[in-house]
């Protein structure tokens, strides 16, 4: 077979050579050890936690080593593409602090190794396709869908491995004449790789996460170009990652199955193989067993979920770090205020089996992250969230920034900051009572008579002075307890509750409920200071009235 003639027959318009492309996309001038890597998502419109994990690993590896992170859009599957998906993707990743040095952007491409959208690279793939054909390493296959389906059925019946290989590789050794005939009849074709591998052979391979792997050679003549001339993932991966000078490929371990083919392809194309970082899936506990997070069953897989719940970006980022590198948490404890990117991330510490996603743990991390922020930052982030997801609350926050910031400053700073907020959604239940429209009527413990509660509240009003300091304020509350026969000795009360009609804690709770509508609130003295004299008094009077007082 004259492979050169076949190459000309299939790709008459390809005039560029691999050498031309090598020249156009030269080796990058980076320092030794710099990692050049990429994110290569398909624009399906759904950005999930797995994308973020992969992005974060890639970003850290690139930027920690003084390398380059670029974004390549894998849009070869036009059927799955959703309009606007690339923009959503870029925007979401940026929101999570993943910045690209080059690649696809909101408006076109940036960088010298583009185009960065695969559908715009057809000419480039064809240069290498032609080369493979001219070397006898690729050939056209004219099998129809029906023929392939029939073949598959036959293989299944015979309990053989399915696929296009060995005797089933029907177009592997056809003559130039036969091929010419099909072409002139206008038959559609795909380009297949001519595999020389055998499943009898195995070889060793080193993956940065999975460690030493024993790999069986590939014997399948996989498709390189589909009938529309667009490459499969495999072919595009080899060509793009070579020409874009990728040194490390970070991707999901579902690609391990076709890794033998990728290795073969890089060799056939005379490309240097990049290093691979195959990451395990994200899993969760479902009852007593682990399973992969699923798009259908788990809303928490979608990144939009975290935004809508109101997890700060930093919290999601920190949580993923704790998932990926088990020493991150110790580091954070030792360096509570250090920027996250001063942590030395290591891909070697990734769990080869994947990571177990734990929502409760994420919530914990988030509480810590928020507790370390200053009130101004909490205000800014909360307002931004509320304006989008709870506009009424958002408007209230926006209208009086100083007031909201004062509220959010309660219990902040110091060694043991309060940890009331895990997500911005928690803020309204926590602080809503500061806004009169959100104040709820208190529901008192039925154990106590309305008259007793009224009495406590009236006594409080009588002695209330907004200028008191917190010690005097509390002495006054204690005095009320004593005057009505409630104990201030909590130890004695715990030992024998039946011996006392109530305690100073009950007195505080009555007052707290009258002022905030709830049994839990941040420090009540401070709450009153922020509400001010008039609103505090007014709320207590209103409660007294609702309990049948002032009639
Ligand atoms: N488009 C592929 C995916 O989304 C990219 C895999 C890779 O990073 O090579 O799985």
Coordinates of C-alpha atoms and ligand atoms in Angstrom, one line a residue:
X1 CA 0.0 0.0 0.0
X2 CA 1.2 3.4 -0.9
X3 CA 0.5 5.3 2.3
X4 CA 1.7 8.5 1.0
X5 CA -0.8 8.3 -1.8
X6 CA -3.5 7.4 0.7
X7 CA -2.6 10.5 2.8
X8 CA -2.9 12.7 -0.2
X9 CA -6.2 11.1 -1.2
X10 CA -7.7 11.7 2.3
X11 CA -6.2 15.1 3.0
X12 CA -5.5 16.8 -0.3
X13 CA -5.8 20.3 1.2
X14 CA -3.4 19.8 4.1
X15 CA -0.2 21.6 3.1
X16 CA 1.3 22.4 6.5
X17 CA 3.6 19.9 8.1
X18 CA 4.2 18.9 11.7
X19 CA 7.5 20.8 11.4
X20 CA 5.7 24.0 10.5
X21 CA 3.6 23.6 13.6
X22 CA 6.6 22.8 15.8
X23 CA 8.0 26.1 14.7
X24 CA 4.8 28.0 15.3
X25 CA 4.4 26.6 18.8
X26 CA 7.9 26.5 20.1
X27 CA 8.9 25.1 23.5
X28 CA 8.0 27.5 26.3
X29 CA 10.7 29.5 27.9
X30 CA 10.1 28.6 31.5
X31 CA 12.4 27.7 34.3
X32 CA 13.3 24.1 35.1
X33 CA 10.5 22.4 37.1
X34 CA 7.8 24.8 36.0
X35 CA 4.5 23.0 35.5
X36 CA 2.5 23.8 32.3
X37 CA -0.9 22.5 32.8
X38 CA -4.5 23.2 31.8
X39 CA -8.1 22.8 32.4
X40 CA -9.8 21.2 29.5
X41 CA -13.5 21.1 30.3
X42 CA -16.3 20.4 27.9
X43 CA -18.8 23.3 27.7
X44 CA -21.9 21.4 28.9
X45 CA -23.2 24.3 31.1
X46 CA -22.8 22.3 34.3
X47 CA -19.8 23.3 36.4
X48 CA -19.4 20.8 39.2
X49 CA -17.3 20.3 42.3
X50 CA -15.1 17.8 40.3
X51 CA -14.2 20.6 37.9
X52 CA -13.2 22.8 40.8
X53 CA -11.1 20.1 42.4
X54 CA -9.3 19.5 39.1
X55 CA -8.9 23.2 38.5
X56 CA -7.5 23.8 42.0
X57 CA -5.0 21.0 41.7
X58 CA -3.9 22.3 38.3
X59 CA -3.8 25.9 39.4
X60 CA -1.7 25.1 42.5
X61 CA 0.7 22.9 40.5
X62 CA 1.2 25.6 37.8
X63 CA 1.4 28.7 39.9
X64 CA 3.4 27.1 42.8
X65 CA 6.1 26.1 40.3
X66 CA 6.2 29.4 38.4
X67 CA 4.5 27.6 35.5
X68 CA 1.4 28.3 33.3
X69 CA -2.2 27.4 33.7
X70 CA -4.3 27.7 30.5
X71 CA -7.9 27.0 29.6
X72 CA -8.8 24.9 26.6
X73 CA -12.4 24.4 25.7
X74 CA -13.1 20.8 24.6
X75 CA -16.0 21.5 22.3
X76 CA -15.7 18.6 20.0
X77 CA -19.1 17.2 21.0
X78 CA -21.4 19.8 19.4
X79 CA -24.4 17.9 20.6
X80 CA -23.6 18.3 24.2
X81 CA -22.7 22.0 24.0
X82 CA -24.9 24.5 25.7
X83 CA -24.8 28.2 24.5
X84 CA -23.1 30.5 26.9
X85 CA -21.5 27.5 28.7
X86 CA -17.9 28.8 28.2
X87 CA -18.8 32.1 29.8
X88 CA -20.5 30.4 32.8
X89 CA -17.4 28.2 33.2
X90 CA -14.9 31.0 33.1
X91 CA -17.0 33.2 35.4
X92 CA -17.5 30.3 37.9
X93 CA -13.9 29.4 38.0
X94 CA -12.9 33.0 38.4
X95 CA -15.4 33.3 41.3
X96 CA -13.5 30.5 43.0
X97 CA -10.2 32.2 42.5
X98 CA -8.9 30.2 39.5
X99 CA -7.2 32.5 37.1
X100 CA -5.8 31.4 33.8
X101 CA -2.6 32.8 32.4
X102 CA -3.8 32.1 28.9
X103 CA -6.4 30.3 26.8
X104 CA -10.1 30.9 26.1
X105 CA -11.5 34.0 27.7
X106 CA -14.9 35.8 27.7
X107 CA -13.9 37.5 24.5
X108 CA -11.8 35.4 22.4
X109 CA -8.4 33.8 23.1
X110 CA -5.4 35.1 24.9
X111 CA -2.0 33.5 24.4
X112 CA 0.5 32.2 21.8
X113 CA -0.6 28.6 21.7
X114 CA -4.1 28.9 20.4
X115 CA -6.7 28.6 19.2
X116 CA -7.8 27.3 22.5
X117 CA -11.2 26.0 21.4
X118 CA -10.9 22.6 19.7
X119 CA -13.5 23.1 17.0
X120 CA -11.2 25.9 15.7
X121 CA -8.3 23.6 15.5
X122 CA -9.5 21.2 12.8
X123 CA -6.7 22.2 10.4
X124 CA -4.1 21.4 13.0
X125 CA -5.4 17.9 13.8
X126 CA -5.5 17.2 10.1
X127 CA -1.8 17.9 9.8
X128 CA -1.1 15.1 12.2
X129 CA -3.8 12.8 10.8
X130 CA -2.1 13.1 7.5
X131 CA 1.2 12.3 9.0
X132 CA -0.1 9.2 10.7
X133 CA -1.8 8.0 7.5
X134 CA 1.4 8.6 5.5
X135 CA 3.3 6.4 8.0
X136 CA 0.7 3.6 7.8
X137 CA -0.4 4.3 11.3
X138 CA -4.0 5.4 10.5
X139 CA -6.5 4.5 7.9
X140 CA -10.1 5.4 6.9
X141 CA -12.9 3.1 8.0
X142 CA -16.2 3.1 6.1
X143 CA -18.2 0.9 8.5
X144 CA -21.8 2.2 9.0
X145 CA -23.4 2.4 12.4
X146 CA -25.5 -0.6 11.6
X147 CA -22.4 -2.7 10.7
X148 CA -20.7 -1.7 13.9
X149 CA -23.8 -2.6 15.9
X150 CA -24.1 -5.9 14.2
X151 CA -20.4 -6.6 14.9
X152 CA -20.9 -5.7 18.5
X153 CA -23.8 -8.0 18.8
X154 CA -21.9 -10.9 17.3
X155 CA -19.0 -10.3 19.7
X156 CA -21.4 -10.2 22.7
X157 CA -23.0 -13.5 21.6
X158 CA -19.6 -15.1 21.3
X159 CA -18.7 -13.6 24.7
X160 CA -15.7 -11.9 23.1
X161 CA -14.4 -8.4 24.0
X162 CA -16.3 -5.9 22.0
X163 CA -14.6 -3.3 19.8
X164 CA -12.8 -2.7 16.6
X165 CA -9.7 -4.8 16.8
X166 CA -7.8 -7.8 15.2
X167 CA -10.2 -9.7 12.9
X168 CA -12.9 -7.1 13.6
X169 CA -10.9 -4.3 12.2
X170 CA -12.6 -4.6 8.9
X171 CA -11.0 -1.7 7.1
X172 CA -7.5 -2.1 8.4
X173 CA -6.0 -3.7 5.3
X174 CA -8.1 -2.6 2.4
X175 CA -6.5 -1.6 -0.9
X176 CA -6.1 2.0 -2.1
X177 CA -8.6 1.1 -4.9
X178 CA -11.3 0.0 -2.5
X179 CA -10.9 3.1 -0.5
X180 CA -10.9 5.3 -3.6
X181 CA -14.2 3.6 -4.7
X182 CA -15.9 4.4 -1.4
X183 CA -14.7 8.0 -1.4
X184 CA -15.9 8.6 -5.0
X185 CA -19.3 7.1 -4.0
X186 CA -19.4 9.8 -1.3
X187 CA -19.4 7.4 1.6
X188 CA -18.6 8.9 5.0
X189 CA -15.6 7.6 6.9
X190 CA -13.8 8.0 10.2
X191 CA -10.1 7.8 10.6
X192 CA -8.8 5.0 12.8
X193 CA -5.5 4.4 14.5
X194 CA -3.7 1.2 13.4
X195 CA -2.8 -0.4 16.7
X196 CA 0.2 -2.5 16.9
X197 CA -0.3 -3.3 20.5
X198 CA -1.2 -6.7 22.0
X199 CA -3.2 -7.5 25.1
X200 CA -0.6 -10.1 25.8
X201 CA 1.9 -7.3 26.7
X202 CA 2.1 -5.3 29.8
X203 CA 4.3 -2.5 30.9
X204 CA 5.0 -0.3 33.9
X205 CA 3.8 3.2 34.2
X206 CA 4.2 5.9 36.8
X207 CA 1.2 8.1 37.7
X208 CA 1.7 11.0 40.1
X209 CA -1.3 10.0 42.1
X210 CA -1.9 6.3 41.4
X211 CA 1.8 5.4 41.7
X212 CA 3.3 2.5 39.8
X213 CA 0.7 1.0 37.5
X214 CA 0.9 -2.1 35.3
X215 CA -0.7 -1.4 32.0
X216 CA -1.9 -3.7 29.3
X217 CA -1.2 -2.6 25.8
X218 CA -4.1 -1.4 23.6
X219 CA -5.1 -3.5 20.6
X220 CA -8.1 -1.5 19.5
X221 CA -8.1 0.6 16.4
X222 CA -9.7 3.6 18.0
X223 CA -11.2 6.5 16.1
X224 CA -9.0 9.5 15.7
X225 CA -11.2 11.7 13.5
X226 CA -15.0 11.5 13.4
X227 CA -16.8 11.6 10.1
X228 CA -17.1 15.4 10.3
X229 CA -13.3 15.7 10.6
X230 CA -13.5 16.7 14.2
X231 CA -11.1 14.7 16.5
X232 CA -12.0 12.4 19.3
X233 CA -10.9 13.3 22.8
X234 CA -7.9 11.0 22.5
X235 CA -6.4 12.5 19.4
X236 CA -7.1 16.0 20.4
X237 CA -5.5 15.3 23.8
X238 CA -2.3 14.2 22.2
X239 CA -2.1 16.9 19.6
X240 CA -3.2 19.8 21.8
X241 CA -1.2 18.9 24.9
X242 CA 1.9 18.4 22.8
X243 CA 1.6 21.7 20.8
X244 CA 0.5 23.7 23.9
X245 CA 3.5 22.2 25.6
X246 CA 1.7 20.8 28.6
X247 CA 4.0 19.1 31.0
X248 CA 1.3 17.7 33.4
X249 CA -2.1 16.4 32.7
X250 CA -4.5 16.5 35.7
X251 CA -7.7 14.7 34.9
X252 CA -10.3 12.3 36.3
X253 CA -9.3 8.7 36.6
X254 CA -12.0 7.6 34.2
X255 CA -9.4 8.3 31.6
X256 CA -7.1 5.5 32.9
X257 CA -9.0 3.0 30.8
X258 CA -7.8 4.7 27.6
X259 CA -4.4 5.7 28.9
X260 CA -2.7 2.8 27.1
X261 CA -4.1 4.2 23.8
X262 CA -2.9 7.7 24.7
X263 CA 0.6 6.4 25.4
X264 CA 0.6 4.6 22.1
X265 CA -0.6 7.7 20.3
X266 CA 2.0 10.0 21.7
X267 CA 4.7 7.5 20.6
X268 CA 3.3 7.2 17.1
X269 CA 3.2 10.9 16.8
X270 CA 6.7 11.2 18.2
X271 CA 5.6 13.4 21.1
X272 CA 7.0 13.5 24.6
X273 CA 4.5 12.0 27.0
X274 CA 3.4 14.5 29.7
X275 CA 3.2 13.4 33.3
X276 CA -0.2 12.3 34.4
X277 CA -2.1 13.1 37.6
X278 CA -5.1 10.9 37.6
X279 CA -7.5 12.0 40.3
X280 CA -10.0 9.7 42.0
X281 CA -13.7 10.6 42.1
X282 CA -15.5 12.6 44.8
X283 CA -17.6 10.2 46.9
X284 CA -20.0 10.5 49.7
X285 CA -21.5 8.2 52.3
X286 CA -24.9 6.9 51.4
X287 CA -26.1 5.0 54.4
X288 CA -23.1 2.7 55.3
X289 CA -21.6 2.7 51.8
X290 CA -19.6 5.1 49.8
X291 CA -20.7 6.1 46.3
X292 CA -19.6 8.6 43.7
X293 CA -21.4 12.0 43.9
X294 CA -24.0 12.0 41.2
X295 CA -25.4 14.8 39.1
X296 CA -28.9 13.3 39.4
X297 CA -29.0 12.6 43.1
X298 CA -26.7 15.2 44.7
X299 CA -27.5 18.9 44.4
X300 CA -24.2 19.6 46.2
X301 CA -22.3 18.5 43.2
X302 CA -23.2 21.6 41.3
X303 CA -21.1 24.7 42.1
X304 CA -24.1 26.9 41.8
X305 CA -25.4 25.2 44.9
X306 CA -22.6 26.6 47.1
X307 CA -23.2 30.1 45.8
X308 CA -27.0 29.9 46.4
X309 CA -26.5 28.5 49.9
X310 CA -24.0 31.2 50.6
X311 CA -20.8 29.4 51.3
X312 CA -18.0 31.9 50.9
X313 CA -15.6 31.0 48.1
X314 CA -12.8 30.9 50.6
X315 CA -14.6 28.2 52.6
X316 CA -15.2 26.0 49.7
X317 CA -11.6 26.5 48.6
X318 CA -10.3 25.7 52.1
X319 CA -12.5 22.6 52.4
X320 CA -11.3 21.2 49.1
X321 CA -7.7 21.8 50.3
X322 CA -8.5 19.8 53.5
X323 CA -9.9 17.0 51.2
X324 CA -6.8 17.0 49.0
X325 CA -4.0 17.4 51.4
X326 CA -4.5 16.0 54.9
X327 CA -1.9 18.3 56.4
X328 CA -3.7 21.4 55.3
X329 CA -5.8 21.6 58.5
X330 CA -2.7 21.5 60.8
X331 CA -1.2 24.1 58.7
X332 CA -4.3 26.3 58.9
X333 CA -4.3 25.9 62.7
X334 CA -0.7 27.0 62.9
X335 CA -1.2 29.8 60.4
X336 CA -4.8 31.1 61.0
X337 CA -4.3 34.3 59.0
X338 CA -2.0 33.2 56.2
X339 CA -3.3 33.4 52.6
X340 CA -4.3 29.9 51.4
X341 CA -1.8 30.0 48.6
X342 CA 1.1 30.1 51.0
X343 CA 0.3 26.5 51.8
X344 CA 2.6 24.1 50.0
X345 CA 0.2 21.9 48.0
X346 CA 1.4 18.5 47.0
X347 CA -0.3 16.3 44.3
X348 CA 1.6 13.3 45.9
X349 CA -0.7 13.6 49.0
X350 CA -3.9 13.1 47.0
X351 CA -5.8 9.9 47.9
X352 CA -5.5 7.6 44.9
X353 CA -8.9 6.2 45.7
X354 CA -10.6 9.6 45.6
X355 CA -11.9 11.9 48.3
X356 CA -14.9 11.5 50.6
X357 CA -17.0 14.6 50.5
X358 CA -18.4 15.5 53.9
X359 CA -21.0 18.2 54.1
X360 CA -20.8 18.6 57.9
X361 CA -17.1 19.1 57.6
X362 CA -17.5 21.7 54.9
X363 CA -19.9 23.5 57.2
X364 CA -17.4 23.4 60.0
X365 CA -14.6 24.7 57.8
X366 CA -16.9 27.5 56.6
X367 CA -17.8 28.5 60.2
X368 CA -14.1 28.8 61.0
X369 CA -13.4 30.7 57.8
X370 CA -16.2 33.2 58.4
X371 CA -15.3 33.6 62.1
X372 CA -11.8 34.7 61.0
X373 CA -13.1 37.5 58.7
X374 CA -13.5 41.0 60.0
X375 CA -17.0 42.6 60.2
X376 CA -16.5 44.7 57.1
X377 CA -15.7 41.7 55.0
X378 CA -18.6 39.7 56.4
X379 CA -20.8 42.6 55.7
X380 CA -19.6 43.0 52.1
X381 CA -19.9 39.3 51.3
X382 CA -23.2 38.8 53.0
X383 CA -24.7 41.9 51.3
X384 CA -23.5 40.6 47.9
X385 CA -25.2 37.3 48.5
X386 CA -28.4 38.7 49.9
X387 CA -28.9 41.2 47.1
X388 CA -28.9 38.2 44.7
X389 CA -30.6 35.5 46.8
X390 CA -32.7 37.3 49.4
X391 CA -33.3 40.8 47.9
X392 CA -35.5 42.1 50.7
X393 CA -32.8 41.3 53.3
X394 CA -30.2 42.6 50.8
X395 CA -31.9 45.9 50.6
X396 CA -32.0 46.3 54.4
X397 CA -28.4 45.5 54.6
X398 CA -27.5 47.9 51.8
X399 CA -29.4 50.8 53.3
X400 CA -27.6 50.9 56.6
X401 CA -24.1 49.5 56.3
X402 CA -22.8 50.9 59.6
X403 CA -25.7 49.4 61.5
X404 CA -25.3 46.0 59.9
X405 CA -21.5 46.0 60.3
X406 CA -21.9 46.8 64.0
X407 CA -24.2 43.8 64.4
X408 CA -21.8 41.5 62.5
X409 CA -19.0 42.7 64.7
X410 CA -20.5 41.1 67.8
X411 CA -18.2 38.4 69.1
X412 CA -15.6 38.9 66.4
X413 CA -11.9 39.1 66.9
X414 CA -10.0 37.6 69.9
X415 CA -9.0 34.0 70.4
X416 CA -12.5 32.5 70.4
X417 CA -14.6 34.3 67.9
X418 CA -18.3 33.4 67.6
X419 CA -19.2 30.8 65.0
X420 CA -22.8 31.5 64.3
X421 CA -22.6 31.6 60.5
X422 CA -21.7 28.7 58.3
X423 CA -23.4 30.1 55.2
X424 CA -24.9 33.5 54.4
X425 CA -28.3 31.8 54.6
X426 CA -27.8 31.5 58.3
X427 CA -27.5 35.3 58.7
X428 CA -31.2 36.2 58.6
X429 CA -32.2 33.7 61.3
X430 CA -29.2 34.9 63.4
X431 CA -29.6 38.7 63.1
X432 CA -33.0 39.2 61.5
X433 CA -34.5 40.5 64.8
X434 CA -32.4 43.6 64.5
X435 CA -34.8 44.6 61.7
X436 CA -38.3 45.4 63.0
X437 CA -40.0 43.7 60.0
X438 CA -38.2 40.4 60.8
X439 CA -38.8 40.5 64.5
X440 CA -40.9 37.6 65.6
X441 CA -43.3 37.5 68.6
X442 CA -41.7 35.6 71.4
X443 CA -43.1 32.2 72.5
X444 CA -42.4 31.8 76.2
X445 CA -41.9 28.6 78.1
X446 CA -45.3 27.5 79.3
X447 CA -43.8 26.5 82.6
X448 CA -43.9 30.2 83.6
X449 CA -47.0 32.4 84.2
X450 CA -47.5 35.3 81.9
X451 CA -47.9 37.5 85.0
X452 CA -44.5 36.4 86.2
X453 CA -42.8 37.2 82.9
X454 CA -44.6 40.5 82.8
X455 CA -43.4 41.3 86.3
X456 CA -39.8 40.5 85.3
X457 CA -40.0 42.7 82.2
X458 CA -41.5 45.6 84.1
X459 CA -38.8 45.4 86.7
X460 CA -36.2 45.4 84.0
X461 CA -37.7 48.5 82.4
X462 CA -37.8 50.3 85.7
X463 CA -34.1 49.9 86.3
X464 CA -32.9 50.0 82.7
X465 CA -30.3 52.6 81.8
X466 CA -28.7 52.4 78.4
X467 CA -25.6 54.1 79.7
X468 CA -24.9 51.3 82.2
X469 CA -21.8 49.2 81.5
X470 CA -22.2 45.5 81.0
X471 CA -21.2 44.6 84.6
X472 CA -23.9 46.9 86.1
X473 CA -26.4 45.8 83.6
X474 CA -25.9 42.2 84.6
X475 CA -26.0 43.1 88.3
X476 CA -29.4 44.5 87.7
X477 CA -30.6 41.4 86.0
X478 CA -29.3 39.3 88.9
X479 CA -31.1 41.6 91.3
X480 CA -34.4 41.0 89.6
X481 CA -33.8 37.2 89.9
X482 CA -33.1 37.5 93.6
X483 CA -36.1 39.9 94.2
X484 CA -38.6 37.5 92.7
X485 CA -37.1 34.5 94.5
X486 CA -35.1 33.0 91.6
X487 CA -31.7 31.6 92.3
X488 CA -28.4 33.0 90.9
X489 CA -26.6 29.8 92.0
X490 CA -26.6 27.7 88.9
X491 CA -24.7 24.9 90.5
X492 CA -27.3 24.5 93.3
X493 CA -30.0 24.7 90.7
X494 CA -28.5 21.9 88.6
X495 CA -28.2 19.7 91.7
X496 CA -31.9 20.1 92.6
X497 CA -34.0 22.0 90.1
X498 CA -37.2 21.3 91.9
X499 CA -36.0 23.4 94.8
X500 CA -36.2 26.6 92.9
X501 CA -39.0 28.4 90.9
X502 CA -36.4 29.5 88.4
X503 CA -32.9 31.0 87.9
X504 CA -31.2 34.1 86.7
X505 CA -30.8 32.4 83.3
X506 CA -34.6 32.3 83.0
X507 CA -34.8 36.0 83.8
X508 CA -32.2 36.7 81.1
X509 CA -34.2 34.5 78.7
X510 CA -37.4 36.4 79.3
X511 CA -35.7 39.7 78.6
X512 CA -33.8 38.2 75.6
X513 CA -37.1 36.9 74.1
X514 CA -38.8 40.2 74.6
X515 CA -36.1 42.1 72.8
X516 CA -35.1 39.6 70.1
X517 CA -38.1 37.3 69.8
X518 CA -35.8 34.3 70.2
X519 CA -34.2 32.3 73.0
X520 CA -30.8 32.5 71.4
X521 CA -29.0 35.6 70.4
X522 CA -25.6 37.2 70.5
X523 CA -24.7 39.0 73.8
X524 CA -27.8 40.6 75.0
X525 CA -26.1 43.7 76.5
X526 CA -24.5 44.4 73.2
X527 CA -27.7 43.8 71.3
X528 CA -29.4 46.5 73.4
X529 CA -26.5 48.9 72.9
X530 CA -27.0 48.5 69.1
X531 CA -30.8 48.7 69.2
X532 CA -30.5 51.7 71.4
X533 CA -32.7 52.8 74.3
X534 CA -35.9 53.6 72.5
X535 CA -36.2 50.4 70.4
X536 CA -35.2 48.3 73.4
X537 CA -37.8 49.8 75.6
X538 CA -40.4 49.8 72.9
X539 CA -39.9 46.0 72.3
X540 CA -40.2 45.2 76.0
X541 CA -43.3 47.3 76.4
X542 CA -44.9 45.6 73.4
X543 CA -44.1 42.2 74.9
X544 CA -45.6 43.2 78.2
X545 CA -48.7 44.3 76.4
X546 CA -48.9 41.1 74.5
X547 CA -48.8 39.2 77.8
X548 CA -51.8 41.0 79.0
X549 CA -50.1 44.0 80.7
X550 CA -50.8 47.7 80.3
X551 CA -54.6 47.1 80.2
Ligands
LIG1 N1 -12.8 17.3 28.3 C1 -12.2 16.3 29.2 C2 -13.1 16.1 30.4 O1 -13.9 17.0 30.6 C3 -10.9 16.7 29.7 C4 -10.0 15.7 30.3 C5 -8.6 16.2 30.4 O2 -8.4 17.1 31.3 O3 -7.8 15.8 29.6 O4 -13.1 15.1 31.0

